[in-house]
Short mmCIF file of C-alpha atoms and ligand atoms in Angstrom, two decimals:
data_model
loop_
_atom_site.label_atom_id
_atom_site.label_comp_id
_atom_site.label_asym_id
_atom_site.label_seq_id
_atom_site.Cartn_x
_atom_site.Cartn_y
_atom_site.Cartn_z
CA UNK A 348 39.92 49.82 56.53
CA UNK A 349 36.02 50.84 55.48
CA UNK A 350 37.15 48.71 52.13
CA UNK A 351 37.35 45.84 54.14
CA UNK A 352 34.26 46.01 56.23
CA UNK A 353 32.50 46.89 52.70
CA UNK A 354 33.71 44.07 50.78
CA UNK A 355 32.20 41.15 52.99
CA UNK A 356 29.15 42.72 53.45
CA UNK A 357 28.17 43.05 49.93
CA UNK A 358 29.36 39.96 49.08
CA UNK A 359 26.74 38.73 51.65
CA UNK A 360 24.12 40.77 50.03
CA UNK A 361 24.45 39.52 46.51
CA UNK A 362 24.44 35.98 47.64
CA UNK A 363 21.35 36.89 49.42
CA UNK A 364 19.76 38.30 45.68
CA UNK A 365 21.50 35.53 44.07
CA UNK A 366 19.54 32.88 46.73
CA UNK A 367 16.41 35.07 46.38
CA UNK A 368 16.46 34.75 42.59
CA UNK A 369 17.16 30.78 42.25
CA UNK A 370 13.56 29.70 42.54
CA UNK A 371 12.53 26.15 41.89
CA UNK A 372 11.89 25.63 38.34
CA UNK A 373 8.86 22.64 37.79
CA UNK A 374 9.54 21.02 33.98
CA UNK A 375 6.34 19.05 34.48
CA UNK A 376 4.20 21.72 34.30
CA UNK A 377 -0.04 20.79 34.47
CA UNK A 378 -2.20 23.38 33.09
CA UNK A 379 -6.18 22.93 34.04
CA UNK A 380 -8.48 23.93 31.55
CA UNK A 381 -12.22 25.01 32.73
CA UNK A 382 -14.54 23.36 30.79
CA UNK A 383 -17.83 25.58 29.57
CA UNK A 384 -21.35 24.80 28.98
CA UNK A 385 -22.15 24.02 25.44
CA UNK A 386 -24.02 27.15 23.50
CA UNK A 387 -23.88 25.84 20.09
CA UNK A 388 -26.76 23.93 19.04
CA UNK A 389 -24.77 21.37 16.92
CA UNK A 390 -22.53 19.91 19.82
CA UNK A 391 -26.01 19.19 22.40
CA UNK A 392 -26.04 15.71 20.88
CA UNK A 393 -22.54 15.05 22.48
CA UNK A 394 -22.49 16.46 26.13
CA UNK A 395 -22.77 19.18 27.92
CA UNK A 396 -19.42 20.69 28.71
CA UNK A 397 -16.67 21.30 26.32
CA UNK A 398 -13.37 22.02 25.84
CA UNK A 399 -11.97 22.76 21.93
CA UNK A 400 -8.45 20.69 21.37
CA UNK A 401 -7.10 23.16 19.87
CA UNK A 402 -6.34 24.63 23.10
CA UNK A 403 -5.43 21.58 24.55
CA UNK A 404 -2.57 21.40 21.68
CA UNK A 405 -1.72 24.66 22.35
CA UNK A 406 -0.45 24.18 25.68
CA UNK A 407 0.97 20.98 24.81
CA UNK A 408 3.10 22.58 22.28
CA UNK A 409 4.91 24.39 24.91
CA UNK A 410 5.72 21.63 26.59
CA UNK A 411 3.26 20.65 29.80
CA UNK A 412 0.09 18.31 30.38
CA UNK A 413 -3.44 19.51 30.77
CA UNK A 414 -6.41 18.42 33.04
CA UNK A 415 -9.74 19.30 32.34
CA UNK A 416 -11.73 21.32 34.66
CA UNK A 417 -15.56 20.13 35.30
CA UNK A 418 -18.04 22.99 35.97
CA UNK A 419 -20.28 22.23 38.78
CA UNK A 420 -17.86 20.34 41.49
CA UNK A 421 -17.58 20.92 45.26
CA UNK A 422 -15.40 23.94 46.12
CA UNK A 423 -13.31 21.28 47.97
CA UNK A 424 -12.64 19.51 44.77
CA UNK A 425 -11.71 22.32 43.16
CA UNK A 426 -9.43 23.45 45.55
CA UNK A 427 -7.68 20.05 45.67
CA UNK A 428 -7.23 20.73 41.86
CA UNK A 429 -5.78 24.15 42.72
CA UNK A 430 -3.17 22.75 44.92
CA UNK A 431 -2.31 19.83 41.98
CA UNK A 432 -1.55 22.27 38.90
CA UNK A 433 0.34 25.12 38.12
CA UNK A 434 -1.75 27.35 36.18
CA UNK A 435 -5.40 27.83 34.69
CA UNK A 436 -6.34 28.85 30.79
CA UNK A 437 -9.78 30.24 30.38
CA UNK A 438 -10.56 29.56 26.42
CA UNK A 439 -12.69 31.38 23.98
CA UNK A 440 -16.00 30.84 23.53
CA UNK A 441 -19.76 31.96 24.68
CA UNK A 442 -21.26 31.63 27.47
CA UNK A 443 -21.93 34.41 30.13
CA UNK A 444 -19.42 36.27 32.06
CA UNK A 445 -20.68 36.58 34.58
CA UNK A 446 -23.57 34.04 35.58
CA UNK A 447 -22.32 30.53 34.37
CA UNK A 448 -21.12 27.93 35.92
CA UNK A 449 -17.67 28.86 33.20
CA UNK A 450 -17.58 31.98 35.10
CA UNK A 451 -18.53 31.12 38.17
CA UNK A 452 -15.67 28.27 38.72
CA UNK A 453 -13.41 30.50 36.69
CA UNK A 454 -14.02 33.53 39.69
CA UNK A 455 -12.78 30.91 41.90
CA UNK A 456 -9.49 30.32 40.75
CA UNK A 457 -8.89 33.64 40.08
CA UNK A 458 -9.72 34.01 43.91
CA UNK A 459 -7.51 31.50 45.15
CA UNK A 460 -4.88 32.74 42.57
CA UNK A 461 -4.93 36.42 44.59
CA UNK A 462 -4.92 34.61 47.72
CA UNK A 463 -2.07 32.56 46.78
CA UNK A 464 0.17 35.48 45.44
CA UNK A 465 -0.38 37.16 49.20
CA UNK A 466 1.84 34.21 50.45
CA UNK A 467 4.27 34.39 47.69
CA UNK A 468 2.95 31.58 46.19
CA UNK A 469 2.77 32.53 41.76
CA UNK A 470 -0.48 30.83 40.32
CA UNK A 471 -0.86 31.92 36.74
CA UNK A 472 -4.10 32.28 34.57
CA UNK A 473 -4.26 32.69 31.09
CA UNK A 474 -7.42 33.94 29.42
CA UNK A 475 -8.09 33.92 25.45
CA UNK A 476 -10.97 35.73 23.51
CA UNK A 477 -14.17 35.07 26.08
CA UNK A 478 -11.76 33.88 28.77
CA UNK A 479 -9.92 37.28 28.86
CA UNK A 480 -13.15 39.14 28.81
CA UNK A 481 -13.55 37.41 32.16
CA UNK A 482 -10.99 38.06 33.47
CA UNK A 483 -11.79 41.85 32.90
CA UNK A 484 -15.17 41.38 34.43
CA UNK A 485 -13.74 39.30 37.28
CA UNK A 486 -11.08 42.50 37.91
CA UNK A 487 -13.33 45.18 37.17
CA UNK A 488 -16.33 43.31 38.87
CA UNK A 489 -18.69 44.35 35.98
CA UNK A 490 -19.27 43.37 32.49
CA UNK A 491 -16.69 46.07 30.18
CA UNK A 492 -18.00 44.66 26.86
CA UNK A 493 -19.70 46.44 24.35
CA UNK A 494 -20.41 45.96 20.61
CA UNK A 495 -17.67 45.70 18.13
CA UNK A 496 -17.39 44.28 14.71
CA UNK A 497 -14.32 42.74 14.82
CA UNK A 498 -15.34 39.41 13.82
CA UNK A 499 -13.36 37.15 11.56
CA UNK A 500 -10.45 39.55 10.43
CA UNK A 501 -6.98 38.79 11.15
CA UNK A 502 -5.10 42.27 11.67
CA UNK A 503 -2.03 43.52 13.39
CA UNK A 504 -1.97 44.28 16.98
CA UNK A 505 -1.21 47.76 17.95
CA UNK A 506 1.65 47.09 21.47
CA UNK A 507 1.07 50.42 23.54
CA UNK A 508 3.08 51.89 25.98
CA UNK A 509 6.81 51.08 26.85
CA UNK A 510 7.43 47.02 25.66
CA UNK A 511 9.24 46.81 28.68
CA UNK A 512 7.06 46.97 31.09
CA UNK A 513 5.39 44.23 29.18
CA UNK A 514 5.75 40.88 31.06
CA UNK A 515 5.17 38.88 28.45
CA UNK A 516 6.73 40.89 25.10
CA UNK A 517 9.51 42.62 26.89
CA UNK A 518 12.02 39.39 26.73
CA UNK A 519 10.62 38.76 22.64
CA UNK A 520 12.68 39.58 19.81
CA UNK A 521 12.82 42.31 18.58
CA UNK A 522 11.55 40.99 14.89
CA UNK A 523 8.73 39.44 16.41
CA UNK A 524 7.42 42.61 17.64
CA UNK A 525 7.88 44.08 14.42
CA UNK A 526 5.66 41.20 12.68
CA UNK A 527 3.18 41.12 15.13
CA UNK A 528 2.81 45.44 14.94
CA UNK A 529 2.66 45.03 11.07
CA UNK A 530 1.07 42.02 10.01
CA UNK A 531 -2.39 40.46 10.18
CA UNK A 532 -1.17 37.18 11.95
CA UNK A 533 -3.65 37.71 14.92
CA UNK A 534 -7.03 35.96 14.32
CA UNK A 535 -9.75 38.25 15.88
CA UNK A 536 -13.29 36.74 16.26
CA UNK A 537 -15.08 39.27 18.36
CA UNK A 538 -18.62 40.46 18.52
CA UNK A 539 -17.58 42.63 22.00
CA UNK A 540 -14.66 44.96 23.08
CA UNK A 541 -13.77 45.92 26.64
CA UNK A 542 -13.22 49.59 26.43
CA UNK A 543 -13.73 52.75 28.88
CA UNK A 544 -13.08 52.66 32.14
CA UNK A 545 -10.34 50.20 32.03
CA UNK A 546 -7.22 52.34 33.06
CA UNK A 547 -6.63 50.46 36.59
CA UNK A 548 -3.35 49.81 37.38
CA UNK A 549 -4.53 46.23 38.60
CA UNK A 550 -6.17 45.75 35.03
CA UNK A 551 -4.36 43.12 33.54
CA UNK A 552 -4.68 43.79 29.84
CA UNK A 553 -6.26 46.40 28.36
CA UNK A 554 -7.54 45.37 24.73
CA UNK A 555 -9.63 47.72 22.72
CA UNK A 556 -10.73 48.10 19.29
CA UNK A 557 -11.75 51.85 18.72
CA UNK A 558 -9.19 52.57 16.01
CA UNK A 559 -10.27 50.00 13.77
CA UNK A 560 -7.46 48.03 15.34
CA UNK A 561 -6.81 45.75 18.31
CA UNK A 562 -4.51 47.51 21.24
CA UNK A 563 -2.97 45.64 23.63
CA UNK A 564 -1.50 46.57 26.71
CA UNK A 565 0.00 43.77 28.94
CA UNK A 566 1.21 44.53 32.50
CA UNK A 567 0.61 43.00 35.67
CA UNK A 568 -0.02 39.44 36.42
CA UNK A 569 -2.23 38.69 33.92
CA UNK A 570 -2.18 38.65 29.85
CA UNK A 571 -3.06 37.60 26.77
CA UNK A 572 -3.20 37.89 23.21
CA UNK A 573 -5.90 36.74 20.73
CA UNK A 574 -7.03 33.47 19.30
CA UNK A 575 -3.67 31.91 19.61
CA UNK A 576 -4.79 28.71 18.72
CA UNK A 577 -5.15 29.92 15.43
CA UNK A 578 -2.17 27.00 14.76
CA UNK A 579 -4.65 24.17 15.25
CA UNK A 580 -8.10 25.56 13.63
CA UNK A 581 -7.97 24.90 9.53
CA UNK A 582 -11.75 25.81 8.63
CA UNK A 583 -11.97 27.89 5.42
CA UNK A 584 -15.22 29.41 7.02
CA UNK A 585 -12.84 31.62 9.51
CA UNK A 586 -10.10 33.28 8.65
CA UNK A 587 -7.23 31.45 10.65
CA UNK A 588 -3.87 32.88 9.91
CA UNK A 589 -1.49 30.37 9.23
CA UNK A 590 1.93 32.15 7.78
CA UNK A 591 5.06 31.35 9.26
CA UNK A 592 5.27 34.22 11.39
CA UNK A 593 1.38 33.96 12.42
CA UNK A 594 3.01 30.29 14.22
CA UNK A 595 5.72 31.53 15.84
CA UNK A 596 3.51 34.57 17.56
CA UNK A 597 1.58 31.69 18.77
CA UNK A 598 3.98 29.65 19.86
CA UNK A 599 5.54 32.46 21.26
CA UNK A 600 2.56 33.27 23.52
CA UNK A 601 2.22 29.64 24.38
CA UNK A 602 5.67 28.95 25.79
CA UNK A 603 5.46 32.36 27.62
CA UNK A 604 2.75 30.98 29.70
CA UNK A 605 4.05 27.23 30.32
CA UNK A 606 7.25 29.15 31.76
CA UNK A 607 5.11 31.20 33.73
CA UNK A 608 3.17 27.66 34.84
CA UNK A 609 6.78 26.51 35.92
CA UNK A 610 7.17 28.52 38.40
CA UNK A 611 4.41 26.78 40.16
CA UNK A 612 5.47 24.06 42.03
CA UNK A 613 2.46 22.35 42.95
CA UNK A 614 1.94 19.11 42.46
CA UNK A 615 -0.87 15.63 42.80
CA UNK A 616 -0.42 14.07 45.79
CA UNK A 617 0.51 10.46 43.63
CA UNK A 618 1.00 9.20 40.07
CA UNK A 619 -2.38 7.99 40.29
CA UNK A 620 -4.11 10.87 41.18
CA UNK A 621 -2.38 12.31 38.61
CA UNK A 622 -2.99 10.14 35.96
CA UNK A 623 -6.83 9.67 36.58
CA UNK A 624 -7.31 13.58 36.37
CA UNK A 625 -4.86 14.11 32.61
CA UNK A 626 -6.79 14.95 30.14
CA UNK A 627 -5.54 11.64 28.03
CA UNK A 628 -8.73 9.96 30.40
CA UNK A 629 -10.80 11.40 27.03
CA UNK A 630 -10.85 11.28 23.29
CA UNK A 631 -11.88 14.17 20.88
CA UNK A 632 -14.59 13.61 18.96
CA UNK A 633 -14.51 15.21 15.38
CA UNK A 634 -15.83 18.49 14.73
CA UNK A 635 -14.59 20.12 11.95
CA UNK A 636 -17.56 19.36 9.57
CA UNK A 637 -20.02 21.19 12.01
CA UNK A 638 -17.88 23.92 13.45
CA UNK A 639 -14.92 25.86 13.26
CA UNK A 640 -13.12 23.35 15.91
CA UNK A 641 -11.41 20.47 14.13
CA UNK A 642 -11.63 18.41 17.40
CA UNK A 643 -13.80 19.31 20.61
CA UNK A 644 -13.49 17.11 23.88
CA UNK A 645 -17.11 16.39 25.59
CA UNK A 646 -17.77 16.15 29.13
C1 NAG B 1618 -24.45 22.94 36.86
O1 NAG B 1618 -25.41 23.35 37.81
C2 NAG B 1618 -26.41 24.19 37.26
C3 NAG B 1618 -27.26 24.73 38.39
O2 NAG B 1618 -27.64 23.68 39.26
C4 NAG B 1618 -27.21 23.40 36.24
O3 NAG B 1618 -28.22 24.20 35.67
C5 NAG B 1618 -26.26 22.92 35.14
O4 NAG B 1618 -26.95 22.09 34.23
C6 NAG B 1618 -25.09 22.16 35.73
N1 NAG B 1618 -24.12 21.96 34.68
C7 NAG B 1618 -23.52 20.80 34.49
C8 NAG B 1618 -22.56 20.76 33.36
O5 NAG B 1618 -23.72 19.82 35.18
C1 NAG B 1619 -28.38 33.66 36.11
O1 NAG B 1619 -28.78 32.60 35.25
C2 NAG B 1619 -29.86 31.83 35.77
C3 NAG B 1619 -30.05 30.61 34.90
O2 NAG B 1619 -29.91 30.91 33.54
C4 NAG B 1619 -31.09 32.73 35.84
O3 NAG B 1619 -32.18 32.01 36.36
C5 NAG B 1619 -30.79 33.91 36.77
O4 NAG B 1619 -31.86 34.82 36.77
C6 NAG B 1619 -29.52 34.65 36.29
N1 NAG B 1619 -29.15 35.63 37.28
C7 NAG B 1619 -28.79 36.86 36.94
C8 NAG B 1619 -28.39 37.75 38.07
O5 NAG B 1619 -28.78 37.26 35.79
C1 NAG B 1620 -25.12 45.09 21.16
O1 NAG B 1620 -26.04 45.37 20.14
C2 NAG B 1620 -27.32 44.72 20.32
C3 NAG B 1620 -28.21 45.05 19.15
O2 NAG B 1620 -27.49 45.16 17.97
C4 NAG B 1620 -27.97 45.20 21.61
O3 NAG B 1620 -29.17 44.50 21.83
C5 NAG B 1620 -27.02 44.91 22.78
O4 NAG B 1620 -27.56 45.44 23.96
C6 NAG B 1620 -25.66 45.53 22.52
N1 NAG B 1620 -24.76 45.09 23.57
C7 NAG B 1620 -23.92 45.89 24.19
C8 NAG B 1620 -23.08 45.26 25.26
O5 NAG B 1620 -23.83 47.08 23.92
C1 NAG B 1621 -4.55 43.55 6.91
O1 NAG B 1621 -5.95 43.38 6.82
C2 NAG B 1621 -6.62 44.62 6.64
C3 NAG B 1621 -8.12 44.36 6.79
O2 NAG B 1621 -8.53 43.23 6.10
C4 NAG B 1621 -6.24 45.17 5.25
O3 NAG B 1621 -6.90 46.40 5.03
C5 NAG B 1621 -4.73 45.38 5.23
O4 NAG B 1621 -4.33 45.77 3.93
C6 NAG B 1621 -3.99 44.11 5.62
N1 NAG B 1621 -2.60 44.42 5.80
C7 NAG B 1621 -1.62 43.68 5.30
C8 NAG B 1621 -0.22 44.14 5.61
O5 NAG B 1621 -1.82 42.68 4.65
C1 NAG B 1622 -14.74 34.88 7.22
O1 NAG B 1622 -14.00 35.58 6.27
C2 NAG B 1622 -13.70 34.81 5.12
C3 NAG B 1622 -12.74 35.62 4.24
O2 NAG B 1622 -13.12 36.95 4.17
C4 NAG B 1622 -14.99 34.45 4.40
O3 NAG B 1622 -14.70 33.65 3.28
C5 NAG B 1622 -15.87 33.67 5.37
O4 NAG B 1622 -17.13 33.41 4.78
C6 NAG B 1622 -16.10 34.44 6.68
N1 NAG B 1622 -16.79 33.59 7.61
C7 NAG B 1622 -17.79 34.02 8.39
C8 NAG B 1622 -18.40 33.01 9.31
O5 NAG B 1622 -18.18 35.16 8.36
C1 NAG B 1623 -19.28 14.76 10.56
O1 NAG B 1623 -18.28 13.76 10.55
C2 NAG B 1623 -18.58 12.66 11.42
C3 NAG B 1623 -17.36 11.75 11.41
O2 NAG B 1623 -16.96 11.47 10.12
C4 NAG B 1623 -19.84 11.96 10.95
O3 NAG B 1623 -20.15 10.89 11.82
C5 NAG B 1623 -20.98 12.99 10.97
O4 NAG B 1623 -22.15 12.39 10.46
C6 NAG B 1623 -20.62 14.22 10.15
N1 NAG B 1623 -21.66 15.21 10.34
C7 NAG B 1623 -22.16 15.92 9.36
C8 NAG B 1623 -23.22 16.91 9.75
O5 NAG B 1623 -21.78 15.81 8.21
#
């Protein structure tokens, strides 16, 4: 008799997990980009705001469409952008963490990205290099950085902890983890390091250099890696790895966020909304004779 009373009812409870767990996949994934106020010198001549390409190819690699991010607009505009994409990257690069307009427009999504999460609602960021250190100073509410040296050295990365309470290595193979814990494939370019007090559970990634080596610990909502976009950068000046397995760590990391991105199912309100805000609207301009970008998009 209790067999039969048991039988129906967890039936009904693993169709409930089974309808909990189908959740609407998007396969046109947009990514927004912030854009960041140009530092170097050699770019003032053509605008102010930047975005490198080779970040822009890195996403596209993985299969979604970016839209560039302007510093400066009216929170309403950026919120209208917030309810249009599916995810934010914060690139490399140099400007301050914490009073720019970068960082300033970069604490917003991150805002709106908390607030969203509170009604269930999954609105991924990505930060790389100076967009990760950000993100730390964003969580932490204070700058974390202090000096490191290092700058241009590919090296392995050191994966602490249990991988799988890693979001974003526990599903990798197993070979991959092996490559990226043994070989220089991961491009490192920093003059900072976060390190100290950064053992909060709502840290997102903890990456330190004090052994001589990069350590990264990945749990929580937010991740990243290194200079990923080590595929697209080709200047002898830097050392960019570019061996087979260097690649596939780097596409690895860059389909792990555009699946992340499709579980975002935001949308523009029409194709021509849409269209007007893509990031095709602009054309690189060549810049791999005056920096370690091949192409840079002006704003
Ligand atoms: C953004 O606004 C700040 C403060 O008004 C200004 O200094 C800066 O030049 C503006 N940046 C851009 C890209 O318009
Ligand atoms: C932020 O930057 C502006 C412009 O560069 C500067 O005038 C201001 O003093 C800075 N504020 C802080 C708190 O550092
Ligand atoms: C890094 O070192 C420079 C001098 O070498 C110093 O001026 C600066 O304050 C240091 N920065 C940090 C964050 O420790
Ligand atoms: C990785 O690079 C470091 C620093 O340049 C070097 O000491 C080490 O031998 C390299 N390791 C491999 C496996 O190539
Ligand atoms: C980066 O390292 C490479 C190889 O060690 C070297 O040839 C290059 O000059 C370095 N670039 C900079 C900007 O330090
Ligand atoms: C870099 O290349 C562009 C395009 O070929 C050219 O217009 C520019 O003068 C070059 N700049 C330098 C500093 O060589």
């Amino acid at each position: 008799m209790s067999s039969l009373k048991i039988v129906p009812l967890f039936f009904l409870l693993s169709s409930a997990v089974i309808f909990c767990q189908v959740q609407e996949i998007n396969d046109r994934p947009i990514i927004g980009i912030i854009t960041q106020e140009v530092s170097d010198e050699v770019f003032f001549q053509y605008g102010k705001t930047y975005i490198a390409d080779s970040y822009v190819k890195y996403l596209e690699s993985a299969g979604c469409r970016v839209v560039p991010i302007r510093l400066n607009l009216s929170e309403d505009e950026y919120l209208y952008l917030f309810h249009s994409i599916n995810g934010v990257l914060l690139p490399g690069g140099a400007v301050d963490l914490l009073n720019s307009s970068f960082s300033r427009t970069a604490a917003l999504f991150y805002k709106l990205s908390i607030e969203a999460a509170s009604s269930g609602i999954y609105f991924p960021i990505w930060g790389t290099c100076m967009g990760f250190q950000v993100l730390t100073a964003l969580t932490s509410e204070k700058n974390l950085l202090s000096n490191t040296s290092a700058e241009n050295i590919s090296l392995p990365l050191n994966l602490m902890d249990d991988i799988s309470s890693s979001k974003m290595f526990r599903h990798a193979p197993q070979e991959l983890l092996h490559v990226v814990s043994t070989e220089n494939i991961t491009a490192n370019f920093h003059r900072f390091n976060s390190r100290g007090q950064l053992s909060g559970e709502n840290l997102p990634c903890v990456q330190s250099v004090s052994s001589g080596r990069p350590t990264c610990r990945i749990h929580g909502r937010w991740t990243t890696a290194d200079r990923e976009v080590n595929r697209f950068q080709w200047s002898k000046g830097y050392v960019f790895p570019h061996t087979e397995n260097a690649i596939w760590l780097s596409q690895y990391t860059a389909n792990f966020f555009v699946n992340e991105a499709r579980k975002n199912s935001n949308r523009f309100p029409n194709a021509k909304e849409e269209e007007s805000a893509l990031i095709y609207n602009w054309s690189p301009t060549y810049t791999g004779n005056i920096s370690g970008y091949e192409m840079v998009y002006f704003f």
